[in-house]
Short mmCIF file of C-alpha atoms in Angstrom, two decimals:
data_model
loop_
_atom_site.label_atom_id
_atom_site.label_comp_id
_atom_site.label_asym_id
_atom_site.label_seq_id
_atom_site.Cartn_x
_atom_site.Cartn_y
_atom_site.Cartn_z
CA MET A 1 -15.31 10.02 -19.44
CA TRP A 2 -13.22 6.95 -18.67
CA VAL A 3 -11.03 5.08 -21.10
CA TYR A 4 -10.46 1.52 -19.98
CA GLU A 5 -7.18 -0.05 -20.95
CA LYS A 6 -7.23 -3.73 -20.01
CA LYS A 7 -3.94 -3.60 -18.16
CA LEU A 8 -3.14 -3.59 -14.46
CA GLN A 9 -1.03 -0.82 -12.95
CA TYR A 10 1.65 -3.44 -12.28
CA PRO A 11 1.74 -7.06 -13.50
CA VAL A 12 0.28 -9.66 -11.16
CA ARG A 13 1.76 -13.13 -11.31
CA VAL A 14 1.36 -16.08 -8.99
CA SER A 15 3.24 -19.32 -9.27
CA LYS A 16 0.80 -21.68 -7.55
CA CYS A 17 -2.74 -22.18 -6.33
CA ASP A 18 -2.78 -20.95 -2.73
CA PRO A 19 -6.23 -20.35 -1.20
CA ARG A 20 -4.68 -19.79 2.23
CA MET A 21 -2.79 -16.76 0.87
CA ALA A 22 -5.91 -15.58 -0.96
CA LYS A 23 -7.75 -15.55 2.38
CA PHE A 24 -5.06 -13.30 3.84
CA LEU A 25 -5.07 -10.99 0.80
CA VAL A 26 -8.79 -10.38 1.17
CA GLU A 27 -7.79 -8.11 4.08
CA GLN A 28 -6.47 -5.60 1.54
CA TYR A 29 -9.63 -5.99 -0.54
CA GLY A 30 -12.32 -5.29 2.01
CA GLY A 31 -10.59 -4.69 5.34
CA ALA A 32 -10.47 -1.50 7.39
CA ASP A 33 -7.03 -0.55 6.08
CA GLY A 34 -7.50 -2.02 2.62
CA GLU A 35 -7.63 -0.49 -0.81
CA LEU A 36 -11.41 0.03 -1.01
CA ALA A 37 -11.51 1.90 2.31
CA ALA A 38 -8.58 4.07 1.23
CA ALA A 39 -10.06 4.91 -2.16
CA LEU A 40 -13.42 5.87 -0.70
CA ARG A 41 -11.82 7.82 2.16
CA TYR A 42 -9.67 9.99 -0.10
CA LEU A 43 -12.31 10.59 -2.73
CA ASN A 44 -14.77 11.58 0.00
CA GLN A 45 -12.34 13.86 1.86
CA ARG A 46 -11.57 15.88 -1.27
CA TYR A 47 -14.84 17.76 -0.89
CA THR A 48 -13.66 19.51 2.28
CA ILE A 49 -9.93 19.79 1.58
CA PRO A 50 -8.31 23.05 0.40
CA ASP A 51 -7.93 23.45 -3.35
CA LYS A 52 -4.13 23.36 -3.06
CA VAL A 53 -4.19 19.63 -2.27
CA ILE A 54 -7.51 18.44 -3.72
CA GLY A 55 -5.76 16.95 -6.75
CA LEU A 56 -3.58 14.81 -4.51
CA LEU A 57 -6.59 13.18 -2.85
CA ASN A 58 -8.22 12.65 -6.24
CA ASP A 59 -5.09 11.09 -7.74
CA ILE A 60 -4.28 8.80 -4.83
CA GLY A 61 -7.94 7.82 -4.36
CA THR A 62 -8.14 6.83 -8.00
CA GLU A 63 -4.86 4.90 -7.78
CA GLU A 64 -6.24 2.95 -4.82
CA PHE A 65 -8.92 1.56 -7.13
CA ALA A 66 -6.11 0.31 -9.39
CA HIS A 67 -4.61 -1.41 -6.35
CA LEU A 68 -8.00 -2.92 -5.52
CA GLU A 69 -8.03 -4.39 -9.02
CA MET A 70 -4.57 -5.86 -8.45
CA ILE A 71 -5.65 -7.48 -5.17
CA ALA A 72 -8.76 -8.91 -6.84
CA THR A 73 -6.57 -10.37 -9.60
CA MET A 74 -4.23 -11.93 -7.05
CA VAL A 75 -7.13 -13.53 -5.15
CA TYR A 76 -8.65 -14.79 -8.40
CA LYS A 77 -5.38 -16.32 -9.58
CA LEU A 78 -4.67 -17.89 -6.20
CA THR A 79 -8.10 -19.59 -6.06
CA LYS A 80 -9.17 -20.24 -9.65
CA ASP A 81 -7.97 -23.85 -9.64
CA ALA A 82 -8.75 -24.57 -5.98
CA THR A 83 -11.04 -27.41 -5.09
CA VAL A 84 -13.81 -27.04 -2.53
CA ASP A 85 -11.70 -29.10 -0.12
CA GLN A 86 -8.72 -26.75 -0.58
CA LEU A 87 -10.93 -23.71 -0.02
CA GLU A 88 -12.37 -25.23 3.13
CA ALA A 89 -8.90 -26.20 4.42
CA ALA A 90 -7.79 -22.59 3.91
CA GLY A 91 -10.67 -21.29 6.01
CA LEU A 92 -12.74 -20.19 3.02
CA GLY A 93 -15.54 -22.74 3.39
CA ALA A 94 -18.10 -20.20 4.62
CA HIS A 95 -17.06 -17.80 1.87
CA TYR A 96 -17.52 -20.53 -0.73
CA VAL A 97 -20.99 -21.40 0.60
CA ASN A 98 -22.04 -17.74 0.38
CA HIS A 99 -20.18 -16.56 -2.73
CA ASP A 100 -18.62 -19.52 -4.58
CA HIS A 101 -15.35 -18.14 -6.07
CA ALA A 102 -16.71 -14.59 -6.30
CA LEU A 103 -14.97 -11.79 -4.47
CA TYR A 104 -16.84 -10.11 -1.65
CA TYR A 105 -15.85 -7.01 0.26
CA GLU A 106 -14.80 -8.47 3.59
CA ASN A 107 -11.67 -8.68 5.68
CA ALA A 108 -9.51 -11.77 6.18
CA GLY A 109 -11.69 -12.79 9.11
CA GLY A 110 -14.83 -12.73 6.97
CA VAL A 111 -16.26 -9.51 8.48
CA PRO A 112 -18.11 -7.56 5.74
CA PHE A 113 -16.89 -4.13 4.68
CA THR A 114 -18.55 -1.24 6.48
CA ALA A 115 -18.75 2.49 5.88
CA ALA A 116 -17.35 2.89 9.40
CA TYR A 117 -13.93 2.28 7.82
CA ILE A 118 -14.16 5.58 5.92
CA GLN A 119 -12.85 8.37 8.11
CA ALA A 120 -13.62 12.02 7.42
CA LYS A 121 -13.37 14.73 10.06
CA GLY A 122 -13.66 17.80 7.83
CA ASP A 123 -10.48 19.31 9.26
CA PRO A 124 -7.76 19.09 6.58
CA ILE A 125 -4.91 18.46 9.00
CA ALA A 126 -6.83 15.79 10.94
CA ASP A 127 -7.92 14.10 7.72
CA LEU A 128 -4.42 14.11 6.25
CA TYR A 129 -2.92 12.65 9.42
CA GLU A 130 -5.61 9.95 9.26
CA ASP A 131 -4.56 9.32 5.66
CA ILE A 132 -0.89 9.06 6.61
CA ALA A 133 -1.80 6.54 9.32
CA ALA A 134 -3.94 4.56 6.86
CA GLU A 135 -1.07 4.37 4.37
CA GLU A 136 1.37 3.27 7.07
CA LYS A 137 -1.03 0.58 8.29
CA ALA A 138 -1.46 -0.66 4.71
CA ARG A 139 2.33 -0.67 4.25
CA ALA A 140 2.71 -2.80 7.37
CA THR A 141 -0.01 -5.21 6.21
CA TYR A 142 1.68 -5.60 2.83
CA GLN A 143 4.96 -6.41 4.56
CA TRP A 144 3.23 -9.07 6.66
CA LEU A 145 1.59 -10.50 3.54
CA ILE A 146 5.01 -10.65 1.84
CA ASP A 147 6.29 -12.53 4.89
CA MET A 148 3.39 -15.03 4.67
CA THR A 149 4.22 -16.36 1.20
CA ASP A 150 7.16 -18.04 -0.45
CA ASP A 151 5.77 -17.26 -3.92
CA VAL A 152 8.37 -14.85 -5.34
CA ASP A 153 6.03 -13.82 -8.17
CA LEU A 154 3.33 -12.84 -5.70
CA GLN A 155 5.89 -11.15 -3.46
CA ASP A 156 6.93 -8.97 -6.40
CA SER A 157 3.43 -7.53 -6.84
CA LEU A 158 3.00 -7.12 -3.08
CA LYS A 159 6.31 -5.26 -2.87
CA PHE A 160 5.10 -2.87 -5.57
CA LEU A 161 1.94 -2.18 -3.55
CA ARG A 162 3.95 -1.74 -0.34
CA GLU A 163 6.17 0.84 -2.04
CA ARG A 164 3.15 2.76 -3.35
CA GLU A 165 1.85 3.00 0.24
CA ILE A 166 5.17 4.57 1.25
CA ILE A 167 4.94 7.10 -1.59
CA HIS A 168 1.35 7.97 -0.68
CA ALA A 169 2.31 8.57 2.95
CA ILE A 170 5.12 10.87 1.83
CA ARG A 171 2.77 12.80 -0.45
CA PHE A 172 0.21 13.20 2.36
CA ARG A 173 2.98 14.50 4.66
CA GLU A 174 3.86 17.05 1.97
CA ALA A 175 0.19 18.07 1.79
CA VAL A 176 0.13 18.66 5.56
CA GLU A 177 3.07 21.04 5.20
CA ILE A 178 1.40 22.86 2.29
CA ILE A 179 -1.73 23.41 4.36
CA LYS A 180 0.25 24.48 7.44
CA ASP A 181 2.24 26.98 5.34
CA ASP A 182 -0.96 28.29 3.77
CA ARG A 183 -2.58 28.76 7.19
CA GLY A 184 0.42 30.80 8.30
CA THR A 185 0.20 33.13 5.30
CA LYS A 186 -1.42 36.49 5.98
CA LYS A 187 -4.59 36.81 3.98
CA ILE A 188 -5.48 40.16 2.46
CA PHE A 189 -9.02 40.54 1.22
#
């Protein structure tokens, strides 16, 4: 059972209408290394991961949905007062024609989300290294997004998300070591 508390994991503030920045942020909404892909990847991989680290995938996968909600809020706030001309100037004309102001799972280039973004090998070490790489790619993207805006309020929320990617990568590295140690332990049946 879920209890919904109408509160984001971290406050999202923007200081101005900026459809250009919203277009870039959509990468973290529906892109290959975005929050949706990460959430689905981790929650899917937990079915073939050893019990010792299953909770980690569940926790981080769930947190990624909170990050997805933050990105959606940023995009909404950046575009809610935008005119059609501003959306078109920002490269969102085709998006507007198809979806108005609604969010759609796509990357910054307008390519729709695909299940091909969700990696799962079934080997715990391979999957965890994939997860580490995914978190590092997301961290890099957040840094580039921070560099693309002069909105200090927006930068604050993006810095929070960047730091969470760093923590997730660290936790996945710890999980790799737990699994390696467990594999090296002599099993007596």
